Coordinates of C-alpha atoms and ligand atoms in Angstrom, one line a residue:
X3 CA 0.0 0.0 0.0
X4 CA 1.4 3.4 -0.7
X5 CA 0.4 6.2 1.5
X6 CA 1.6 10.3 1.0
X7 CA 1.2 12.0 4.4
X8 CA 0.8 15.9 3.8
X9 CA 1.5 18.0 6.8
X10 CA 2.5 21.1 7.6
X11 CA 5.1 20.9 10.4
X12 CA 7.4 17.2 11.3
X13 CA 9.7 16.1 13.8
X14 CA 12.4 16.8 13.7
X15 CA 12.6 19.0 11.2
X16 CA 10.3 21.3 12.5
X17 CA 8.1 22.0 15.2
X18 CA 5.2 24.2 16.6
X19 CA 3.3 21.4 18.9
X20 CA 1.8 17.9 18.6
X21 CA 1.2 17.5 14.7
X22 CA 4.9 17.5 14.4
X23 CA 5.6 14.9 16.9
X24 CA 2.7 12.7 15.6
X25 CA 4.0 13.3 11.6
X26 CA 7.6 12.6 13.0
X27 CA 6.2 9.1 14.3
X28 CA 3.3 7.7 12.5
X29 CA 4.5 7.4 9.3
X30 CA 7.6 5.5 10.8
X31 CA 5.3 3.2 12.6
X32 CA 2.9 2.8 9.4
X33 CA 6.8 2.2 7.5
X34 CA 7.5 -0.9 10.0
X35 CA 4.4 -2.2 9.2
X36 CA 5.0 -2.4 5.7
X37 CA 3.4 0.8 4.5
X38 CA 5.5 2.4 1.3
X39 CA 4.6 5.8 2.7
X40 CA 6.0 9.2 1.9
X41 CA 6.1 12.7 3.6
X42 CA 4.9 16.1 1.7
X43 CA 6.3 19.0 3.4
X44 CA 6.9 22.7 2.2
X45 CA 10.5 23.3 1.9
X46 CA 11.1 26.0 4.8
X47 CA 14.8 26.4 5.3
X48 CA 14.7 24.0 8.4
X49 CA 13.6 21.5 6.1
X50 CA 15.8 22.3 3.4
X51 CA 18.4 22.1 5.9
X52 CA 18.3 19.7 7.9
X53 CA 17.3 17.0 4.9
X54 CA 20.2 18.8 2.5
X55 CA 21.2 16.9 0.4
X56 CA 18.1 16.5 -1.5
X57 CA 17.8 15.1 -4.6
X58 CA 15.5 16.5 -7.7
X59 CA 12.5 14.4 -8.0
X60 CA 10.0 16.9 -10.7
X61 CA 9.3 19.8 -11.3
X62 CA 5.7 21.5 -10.5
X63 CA 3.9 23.6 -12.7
X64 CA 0.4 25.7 -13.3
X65 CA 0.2 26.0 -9.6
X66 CA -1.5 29.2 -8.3
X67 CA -0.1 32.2 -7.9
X68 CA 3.8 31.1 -8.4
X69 CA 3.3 28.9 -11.5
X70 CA 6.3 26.7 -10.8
X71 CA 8.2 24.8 -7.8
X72 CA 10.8 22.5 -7.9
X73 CA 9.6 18.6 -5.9
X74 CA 12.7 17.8 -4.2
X75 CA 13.3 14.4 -1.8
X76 CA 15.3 13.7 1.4
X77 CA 15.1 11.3 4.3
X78 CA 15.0 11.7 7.8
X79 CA 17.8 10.1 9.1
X80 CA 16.5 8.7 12.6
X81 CA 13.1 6.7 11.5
X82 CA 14.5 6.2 7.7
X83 CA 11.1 8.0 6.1
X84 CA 11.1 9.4 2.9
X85 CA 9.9 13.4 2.4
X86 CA 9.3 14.8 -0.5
X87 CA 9.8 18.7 -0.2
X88 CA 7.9 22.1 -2.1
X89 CA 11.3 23.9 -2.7
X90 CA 9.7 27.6 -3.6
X91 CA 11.8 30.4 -2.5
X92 CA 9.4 32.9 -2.0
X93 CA 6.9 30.7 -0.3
X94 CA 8.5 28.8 2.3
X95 CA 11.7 30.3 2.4
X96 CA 11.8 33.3 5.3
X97 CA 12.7 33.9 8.7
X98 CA 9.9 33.2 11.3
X99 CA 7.7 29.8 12.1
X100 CA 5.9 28.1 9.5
X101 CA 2.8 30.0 10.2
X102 CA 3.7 33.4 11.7
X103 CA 6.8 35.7 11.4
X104 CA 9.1 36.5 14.7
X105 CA 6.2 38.7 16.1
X106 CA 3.8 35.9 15.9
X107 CA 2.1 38.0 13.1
X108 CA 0.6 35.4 10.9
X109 CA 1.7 35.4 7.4
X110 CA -1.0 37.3 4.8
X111 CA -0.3 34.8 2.3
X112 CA -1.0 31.7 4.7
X113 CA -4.0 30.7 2.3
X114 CA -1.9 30.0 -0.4
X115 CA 1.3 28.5 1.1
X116 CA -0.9 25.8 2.5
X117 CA -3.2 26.0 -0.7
X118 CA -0.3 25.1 -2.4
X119 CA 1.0 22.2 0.0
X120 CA -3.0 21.0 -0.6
X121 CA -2.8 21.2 -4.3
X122 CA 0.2 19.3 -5.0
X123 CA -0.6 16.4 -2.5
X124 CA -4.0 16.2 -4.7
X125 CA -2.0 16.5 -8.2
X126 CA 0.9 14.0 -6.6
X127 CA -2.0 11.3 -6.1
X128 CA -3.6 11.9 -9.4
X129 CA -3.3 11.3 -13.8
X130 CA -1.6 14.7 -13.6
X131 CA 1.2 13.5 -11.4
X132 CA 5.0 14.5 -13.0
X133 CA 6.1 11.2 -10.7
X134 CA 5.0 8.1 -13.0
X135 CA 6.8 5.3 -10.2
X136 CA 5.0 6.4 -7.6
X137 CA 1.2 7.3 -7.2
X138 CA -0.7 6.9 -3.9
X139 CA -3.5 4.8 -2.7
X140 CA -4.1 6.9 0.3
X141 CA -3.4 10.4 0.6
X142 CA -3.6 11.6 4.1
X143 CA -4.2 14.8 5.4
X144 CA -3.8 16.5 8.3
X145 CA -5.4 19.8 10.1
X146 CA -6.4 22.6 8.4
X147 CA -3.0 23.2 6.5
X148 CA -3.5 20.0 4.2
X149 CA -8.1 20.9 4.4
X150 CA -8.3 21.4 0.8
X151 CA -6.1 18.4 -0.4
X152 CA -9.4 16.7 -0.5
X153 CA -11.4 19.0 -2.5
X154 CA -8.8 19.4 -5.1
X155 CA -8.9 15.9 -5.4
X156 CA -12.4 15.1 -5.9
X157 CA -13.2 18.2 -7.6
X158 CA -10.4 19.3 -9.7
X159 CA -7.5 16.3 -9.8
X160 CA -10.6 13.7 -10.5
X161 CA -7.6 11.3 -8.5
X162 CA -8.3 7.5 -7.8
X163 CA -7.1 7.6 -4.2
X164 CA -8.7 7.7 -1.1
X165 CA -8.5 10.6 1.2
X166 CA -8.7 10.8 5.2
X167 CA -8.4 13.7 7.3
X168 CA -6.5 13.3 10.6
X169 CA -8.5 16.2 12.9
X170 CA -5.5 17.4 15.6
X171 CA -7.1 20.6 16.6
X172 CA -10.6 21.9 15.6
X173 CA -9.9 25.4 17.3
X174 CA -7.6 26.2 13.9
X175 CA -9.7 26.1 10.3
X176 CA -7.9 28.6 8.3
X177 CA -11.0 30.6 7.3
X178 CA -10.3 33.3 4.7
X179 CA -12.5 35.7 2.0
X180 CA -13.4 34.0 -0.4
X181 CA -11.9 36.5 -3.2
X182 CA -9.1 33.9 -2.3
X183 CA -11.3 31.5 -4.1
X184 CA -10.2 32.2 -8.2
X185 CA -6.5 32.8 -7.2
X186 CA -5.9 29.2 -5.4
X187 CA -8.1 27.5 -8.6
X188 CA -11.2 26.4 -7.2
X189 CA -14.7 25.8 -8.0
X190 CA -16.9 28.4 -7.1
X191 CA -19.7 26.6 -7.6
X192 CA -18.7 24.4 -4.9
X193 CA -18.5 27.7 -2.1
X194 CA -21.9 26.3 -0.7
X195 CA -23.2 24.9 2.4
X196 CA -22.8 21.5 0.4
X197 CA -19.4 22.4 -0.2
X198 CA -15.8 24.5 1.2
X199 CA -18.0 27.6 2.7
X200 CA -18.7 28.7 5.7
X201 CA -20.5 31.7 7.7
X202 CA -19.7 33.3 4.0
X203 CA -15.6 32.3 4.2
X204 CA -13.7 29.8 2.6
X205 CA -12.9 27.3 5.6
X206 CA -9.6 24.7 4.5
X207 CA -10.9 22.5 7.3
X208 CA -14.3 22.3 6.3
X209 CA -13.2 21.5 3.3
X210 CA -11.2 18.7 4.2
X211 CA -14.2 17.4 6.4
X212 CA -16.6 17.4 3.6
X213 CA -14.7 15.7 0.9
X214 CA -12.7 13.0 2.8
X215 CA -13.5 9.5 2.5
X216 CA -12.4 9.0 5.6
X217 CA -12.2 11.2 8.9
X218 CA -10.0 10.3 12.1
X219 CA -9.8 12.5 15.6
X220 CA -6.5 12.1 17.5
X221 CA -8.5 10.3 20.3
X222 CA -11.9 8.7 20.8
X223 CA -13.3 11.0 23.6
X224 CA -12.2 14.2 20.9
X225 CA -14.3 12.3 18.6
X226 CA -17.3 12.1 20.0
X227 CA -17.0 15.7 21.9
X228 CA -16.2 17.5 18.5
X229 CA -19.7 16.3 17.5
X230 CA -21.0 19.0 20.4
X231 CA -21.3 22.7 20.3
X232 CA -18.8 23.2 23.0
X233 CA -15.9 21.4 21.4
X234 CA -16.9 21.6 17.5
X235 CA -16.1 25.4 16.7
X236 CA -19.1 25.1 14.7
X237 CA -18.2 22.6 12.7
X238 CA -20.5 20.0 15.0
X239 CA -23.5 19.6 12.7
X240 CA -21.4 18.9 9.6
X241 CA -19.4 16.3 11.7
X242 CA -22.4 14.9 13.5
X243 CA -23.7 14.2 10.0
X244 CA -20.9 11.5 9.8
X245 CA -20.5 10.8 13.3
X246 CA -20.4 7.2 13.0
X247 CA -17.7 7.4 10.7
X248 CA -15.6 9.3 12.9
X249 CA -12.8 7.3 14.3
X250 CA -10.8 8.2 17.0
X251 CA -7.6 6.6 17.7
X252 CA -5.0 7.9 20.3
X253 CA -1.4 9.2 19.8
X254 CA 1.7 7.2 20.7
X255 CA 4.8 8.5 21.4
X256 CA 8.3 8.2 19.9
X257 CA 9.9 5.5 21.8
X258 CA 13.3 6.3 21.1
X259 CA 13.2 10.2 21.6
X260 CA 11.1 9.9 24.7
X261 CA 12.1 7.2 27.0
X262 CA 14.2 8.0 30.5
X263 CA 16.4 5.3 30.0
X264 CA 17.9 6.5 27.0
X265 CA 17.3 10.3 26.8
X266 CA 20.7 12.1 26.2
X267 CA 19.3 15.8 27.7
X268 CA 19.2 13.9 31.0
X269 CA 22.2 14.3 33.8
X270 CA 21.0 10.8 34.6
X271 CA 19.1 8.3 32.8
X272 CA 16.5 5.7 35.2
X273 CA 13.4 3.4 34.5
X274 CA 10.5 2.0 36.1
X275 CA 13.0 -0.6 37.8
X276 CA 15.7 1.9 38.5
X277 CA 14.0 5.1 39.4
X278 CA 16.7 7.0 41.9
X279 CA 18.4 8.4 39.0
X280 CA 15.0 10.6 38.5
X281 CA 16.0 12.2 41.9
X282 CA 19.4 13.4 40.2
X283 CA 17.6 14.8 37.5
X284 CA 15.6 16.8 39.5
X285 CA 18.8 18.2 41.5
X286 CA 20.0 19.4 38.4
X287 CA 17.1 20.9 37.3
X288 CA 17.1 23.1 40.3
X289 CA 20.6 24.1 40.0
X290 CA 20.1 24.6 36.6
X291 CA 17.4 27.0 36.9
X292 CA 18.0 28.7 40.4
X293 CA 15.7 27.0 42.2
X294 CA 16.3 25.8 45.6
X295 CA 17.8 22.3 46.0
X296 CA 15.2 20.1 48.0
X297 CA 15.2 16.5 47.2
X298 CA 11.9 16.8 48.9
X299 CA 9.5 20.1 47.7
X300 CA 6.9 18.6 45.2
X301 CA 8.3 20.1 42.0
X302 CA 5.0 21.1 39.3
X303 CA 6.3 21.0 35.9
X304 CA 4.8 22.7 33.0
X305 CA 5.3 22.4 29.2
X306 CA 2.9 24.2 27.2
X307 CA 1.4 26.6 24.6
X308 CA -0.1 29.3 27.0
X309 CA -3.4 29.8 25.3
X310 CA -6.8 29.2 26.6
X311 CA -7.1 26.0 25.9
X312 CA -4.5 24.7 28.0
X313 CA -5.9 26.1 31.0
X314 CA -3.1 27.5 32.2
X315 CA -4.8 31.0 33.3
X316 CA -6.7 28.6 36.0
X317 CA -3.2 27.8 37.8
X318 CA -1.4 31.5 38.0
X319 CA -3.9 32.7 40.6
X320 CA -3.1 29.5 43.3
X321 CA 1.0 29.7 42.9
X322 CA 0.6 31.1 46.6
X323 CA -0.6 28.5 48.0
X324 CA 0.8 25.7 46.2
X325 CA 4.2 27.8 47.6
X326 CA 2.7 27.7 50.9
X327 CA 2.3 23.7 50.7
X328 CA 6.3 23.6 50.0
X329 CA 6.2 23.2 46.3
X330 CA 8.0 24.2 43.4
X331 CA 6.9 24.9 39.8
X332 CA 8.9 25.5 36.5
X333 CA 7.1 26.4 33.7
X334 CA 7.8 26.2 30.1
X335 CA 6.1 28.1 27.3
X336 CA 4.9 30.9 25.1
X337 CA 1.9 32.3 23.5
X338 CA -0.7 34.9 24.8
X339 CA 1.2 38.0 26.6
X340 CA -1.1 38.6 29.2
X341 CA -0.3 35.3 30.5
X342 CA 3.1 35.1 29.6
X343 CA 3.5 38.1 32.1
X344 CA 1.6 36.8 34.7
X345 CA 3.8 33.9 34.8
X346 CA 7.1 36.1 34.6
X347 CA 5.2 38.3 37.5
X348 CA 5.2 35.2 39.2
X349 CA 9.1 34.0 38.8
X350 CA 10.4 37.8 39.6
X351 CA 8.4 37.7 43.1
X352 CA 9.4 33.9 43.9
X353 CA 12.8 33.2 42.9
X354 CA 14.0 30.6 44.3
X355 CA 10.4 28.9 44.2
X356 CA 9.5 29.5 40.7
X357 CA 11.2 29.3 37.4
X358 CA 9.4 30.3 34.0
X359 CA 11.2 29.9 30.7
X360 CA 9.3 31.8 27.7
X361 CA 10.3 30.5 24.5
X362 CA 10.6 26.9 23.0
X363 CA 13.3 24.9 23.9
X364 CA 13.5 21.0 23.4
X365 CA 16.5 19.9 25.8
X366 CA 14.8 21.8 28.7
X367 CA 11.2 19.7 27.8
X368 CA 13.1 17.2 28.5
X369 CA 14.6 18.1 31.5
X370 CA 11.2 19.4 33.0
X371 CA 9.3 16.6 32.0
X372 CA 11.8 13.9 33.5
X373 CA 12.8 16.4 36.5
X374 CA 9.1 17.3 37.8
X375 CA 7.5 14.9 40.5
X376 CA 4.3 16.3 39.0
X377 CA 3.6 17.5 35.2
X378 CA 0.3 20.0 35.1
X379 CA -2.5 20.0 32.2
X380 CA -5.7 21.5 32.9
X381 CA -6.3 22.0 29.2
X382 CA -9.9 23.2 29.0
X383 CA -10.1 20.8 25.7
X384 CA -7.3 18.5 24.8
X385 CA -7.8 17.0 21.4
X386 CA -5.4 14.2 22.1
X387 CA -1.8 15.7 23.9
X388 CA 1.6 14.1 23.8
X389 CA 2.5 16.0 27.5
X390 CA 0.4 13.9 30.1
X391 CA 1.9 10.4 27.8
X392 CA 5.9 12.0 28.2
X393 CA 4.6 12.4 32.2
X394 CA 3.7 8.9 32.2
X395 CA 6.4 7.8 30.6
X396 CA 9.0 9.6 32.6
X397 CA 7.2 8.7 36.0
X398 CA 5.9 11.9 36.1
X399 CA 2.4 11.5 36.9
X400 CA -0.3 14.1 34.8
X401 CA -2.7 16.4 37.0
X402 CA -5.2 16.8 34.3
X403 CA -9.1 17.9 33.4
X404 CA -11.0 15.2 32.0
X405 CA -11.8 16.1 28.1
X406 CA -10.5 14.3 25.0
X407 CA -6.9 12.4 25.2
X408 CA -6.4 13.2 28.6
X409 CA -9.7 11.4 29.9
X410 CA -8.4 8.8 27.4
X411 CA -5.3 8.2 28.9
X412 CA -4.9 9.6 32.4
X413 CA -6.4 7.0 34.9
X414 CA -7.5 8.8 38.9
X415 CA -5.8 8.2 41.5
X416 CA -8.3 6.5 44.0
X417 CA -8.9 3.3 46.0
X418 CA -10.1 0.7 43.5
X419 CA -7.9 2.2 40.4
X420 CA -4.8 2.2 43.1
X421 CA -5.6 -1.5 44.0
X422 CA -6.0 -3.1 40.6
X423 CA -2.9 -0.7 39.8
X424 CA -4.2 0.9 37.1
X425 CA -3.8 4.3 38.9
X426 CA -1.3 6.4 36.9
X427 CA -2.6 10.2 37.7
X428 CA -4.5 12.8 39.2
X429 CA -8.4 14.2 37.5
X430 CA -10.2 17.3 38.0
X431 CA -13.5 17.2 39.5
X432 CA -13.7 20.7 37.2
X433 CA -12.0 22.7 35.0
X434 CA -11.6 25.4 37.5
X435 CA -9.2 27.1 40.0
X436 CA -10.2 25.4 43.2
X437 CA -10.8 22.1 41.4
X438 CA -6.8 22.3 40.3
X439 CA -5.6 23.6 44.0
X440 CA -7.5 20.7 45.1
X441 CA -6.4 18.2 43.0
X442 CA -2.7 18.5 43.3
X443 CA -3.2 18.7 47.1
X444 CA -4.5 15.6 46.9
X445 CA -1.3 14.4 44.8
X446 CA 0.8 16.3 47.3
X447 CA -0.6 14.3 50.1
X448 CA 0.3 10.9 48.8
X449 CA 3.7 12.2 47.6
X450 CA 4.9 13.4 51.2
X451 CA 3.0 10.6 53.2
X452 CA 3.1 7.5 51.4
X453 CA 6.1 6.8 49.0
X454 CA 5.2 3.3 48.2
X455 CA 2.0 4.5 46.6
X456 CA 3.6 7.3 44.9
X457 CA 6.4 4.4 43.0
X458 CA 3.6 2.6 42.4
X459 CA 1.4 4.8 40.5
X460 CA 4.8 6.5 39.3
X461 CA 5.3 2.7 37.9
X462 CA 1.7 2.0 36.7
X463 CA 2.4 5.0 34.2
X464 CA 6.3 4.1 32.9
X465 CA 5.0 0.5 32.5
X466 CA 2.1 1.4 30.3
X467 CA 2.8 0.4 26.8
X468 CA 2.6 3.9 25.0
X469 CA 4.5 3.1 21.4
X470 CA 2.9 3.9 18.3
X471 CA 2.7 0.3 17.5
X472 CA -1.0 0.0 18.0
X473 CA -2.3 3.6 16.8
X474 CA -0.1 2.3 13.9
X475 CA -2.3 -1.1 13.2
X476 CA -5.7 1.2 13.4
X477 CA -4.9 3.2 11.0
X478 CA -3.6 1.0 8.8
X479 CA -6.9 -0.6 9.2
X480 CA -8.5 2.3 8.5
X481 CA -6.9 3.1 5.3
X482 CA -7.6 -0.9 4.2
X483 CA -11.4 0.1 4.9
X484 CA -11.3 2.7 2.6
X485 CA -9.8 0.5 0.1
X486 CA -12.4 -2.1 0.0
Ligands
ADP18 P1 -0.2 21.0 21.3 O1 0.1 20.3 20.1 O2 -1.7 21.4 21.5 O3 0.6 22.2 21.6 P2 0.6 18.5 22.7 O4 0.6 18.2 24.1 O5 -0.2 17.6 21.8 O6 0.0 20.0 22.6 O7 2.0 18.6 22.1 C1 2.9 19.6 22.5 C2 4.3 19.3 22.0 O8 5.0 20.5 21.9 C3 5.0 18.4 23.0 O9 6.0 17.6 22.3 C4 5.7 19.4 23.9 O10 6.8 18.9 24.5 C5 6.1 20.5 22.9 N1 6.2 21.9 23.4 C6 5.2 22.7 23.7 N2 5.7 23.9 24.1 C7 7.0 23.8 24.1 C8 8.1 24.6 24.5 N3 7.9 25.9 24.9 N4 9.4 24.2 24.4 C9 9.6 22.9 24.0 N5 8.6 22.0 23.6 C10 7.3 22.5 23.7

């Protein structure tokens, strides 16, 4: 079977959040399992880097608005999985993230740079293809980036192949005017209800939801919850409509880049069976960032985008008293000011107690994930998250709210789950404030009071099988279905 995974961002070439991670690892898994599966990336200079040196595959033409680009292919060294690249200077190539510039001021021509990436994953998988050795059965697409791939292929490509949509995060659609519509090529008979419009835009994700054959959430509590008005972003009637085909299957993790044991950005490495060297790591996390060295102060670890979603605006106002109980907290992250400051507020008045890091740095995730006794996620909706499954894995167990991946895969601390030892972290009652305070209190209490119960639901976590493997199997299954 040969599969051409389009997305906009991979590990490690790079990076915004949890797409990459999950681009980075599926198509490695789906490669083990026999898959003949290729990458489509645009070529931003991260890409072109890190991959150099590429060789010329074809070249591109009567695509919108730049005419030509060049189809170059690489291979990422660590999992072995073929990419093919959009080289197009004045596209991809700039300083800034793949979606905004340095000011996080998204880029004006976002509709087509990922028009583009959707276009040429549809004419890739179709009679129009310049590659005559290699034409896909499945194309899959990811998140709003890849939305139109779809459309272009039923509508415009008239391809053979399936399509499914991987949904990662309904909260980003990439709605824009649609006097957008003649310069990226499509139909405008088609900007209908019944079609790529909405509320009067042109939506790339509603696109993609209407013209897949196939439609996947990143766990199976996202896929039933994005079929409701609080989690859907408006998009819940349209996916209702096809709610029984909505399959939800939950992330894995990378094995190899995420596993204590083996993780270079540790000063020690430990497992489930050797766990004191997870004490070291926390000593040099402190020292590291100027925190006090106790062995014994409950040390909260963050890792996140600070947006709205992740809830994060629910712990700044009980810092106090977690301080109070003895603890510690590091934080790592970026995104919304307001709360960026409130968090630096926080570090300038506790030093010593609190450390927060603003930007995005890998080696420190790391560090923070493997060094924390606790890892925090209240994320107000979590379509699947890789964070609580690193805390897991890293003995770290999550202190989340119960919605989508984390409800999935974050089992409460209490009697019966503690005695059948499947016990591996700490739930909300509520997304709110006192519902957190209380929660981690609750954490706190068995990690000062009873250590055996604290390895043991440390263990129930690092034990867990987490690999790819299986999410692997479903959606080869998946793409088989569509075959049929
Ligand atoms: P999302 O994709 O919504 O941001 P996930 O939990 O699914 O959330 O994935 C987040 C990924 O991004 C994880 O791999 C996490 O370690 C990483 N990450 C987020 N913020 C940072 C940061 N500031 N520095 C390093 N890694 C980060």
């Amino acid at each position: 079977m040969r599969v051409l995974f389009t997305t906009s961002e991979v590990f490690p070439l790079i990076k915004t959040g949890g797409l990459a991670d999950v681009s980075g690892s599926l198509p490695a898994a789906l490669q083990h399992l026999g898959v003949d599966i290729r990458i489509l990336v645009p070529g931003y200079p991260s890409v072109l880097n890190q991959l150099a040196p590429l060789t010329h595959l074809a070249q591109l033409s009567e695509l919108p608005v730049v005419g030509q680009a060049e189809l170059l292919m690489g291979t990422i060294k660590e999992t072995q999985v073929k990419v093919m690249v959009i080289k197009s200077a004045s596209l991809y190539e700039r300083a800034g993230g793949p979606y905004a510039d340095a000011n996080g001021m998204e880029w004006l021509d976002n509709p087509v740079r990922f028009g583009i990436l959707s276009k040429v994953a549809a004419i890739l998988s179709g009679k129009n293809s310049p590659l005559k050795d290699w034409q896909p059965d499945v194309v899959h697409c990811n998140d709003w980036q890849t939305g139109l791939t779809p459309a272009y292929m039923k509508l415009v490509e008239h391809t053979p192949a399936k399509s499914m949509i991987s949904l990662h995060n309904m909260a980003f659609q990439g709605c824009y005017a649609p006097s957008w519509l003649p310069t990226l090529a499509l139909p405008s008979t088609h900007f209908t209800l019944e079609g790529f419009e909405y509320h009067g835009l042109l939506s790339f994700l509603k696109a993609g939801i209407f013209y897949a054959d196939s439609i996947t959430t990143v766990s199976p509590s996202y896929a039933k919850e994005i079929q409701t008005a609080a989690f859907g972003f408006g998009l819940e009637g349209l996916l209702s409509k096809r709610g029984d085909e909505i399959k939800g299957i939950l992330n894995g993790i990378d094995t190899k880049e995420w596993n204590p044991k083996t993780d270079t950005h540790l000063a020690k490495n430990y497992s489930a069976t050797q766990l004191a060297g997870k004490a070291e790591v926390k000593r040099a996390l402190q020292e590291k960032l100027g925190l006090q060295v106790k062995a014994d102060a409950p040390l909260l670890g963050v890792v996140s985008r600070l947006t709205h979603q992740k809830g994060l605006d629910m712990l700044a106002p009980i810092v106090q008293p977690l301080l109070d109980l003895g603890c510690q907290l590091v934080l790592l992250g970026g995104g919304e000011s307001e709360l960026e400051n409130a968090f630096r507020h926080l570090a300038n008045n506790h030093a010593g107690s609190v450390s927060v890091n603003i930007g995005y740095n890998e080696p420190l995730s790391h560090q923070i994930m493997a060094g924390s006794d606790m890892f925090i996620m209240p994320s107000r909706f979590e379509p699947c998250g890789l964070n609580q499954l690193y805390g897991l894995a890293y003995g770290t167990p999550p202190i989340i709210n119960a919605t989508g991946g984390l409800a999935d895969s974050v089992i409460n601390t209490n009697i019966i789950t503690y005695k059948n030892k499947t016990a591996n972290g700490f739930v909300l009652s509520e997304a709110s404030s006192a519902s957190l305070l209380s929660c981690i209190k609750e954490a706190i209490n068995v990690y000062k009071n009873d250590a055996a119960a604290w390895k043991q639901i440390q263990k129930n976590g690092m034990l867990q099988n987490l690999s790819w493997d299986k999410s692997a199997l479903e959606y080869l299954a998946e793409y088989k279905k569509m075959l049929q």
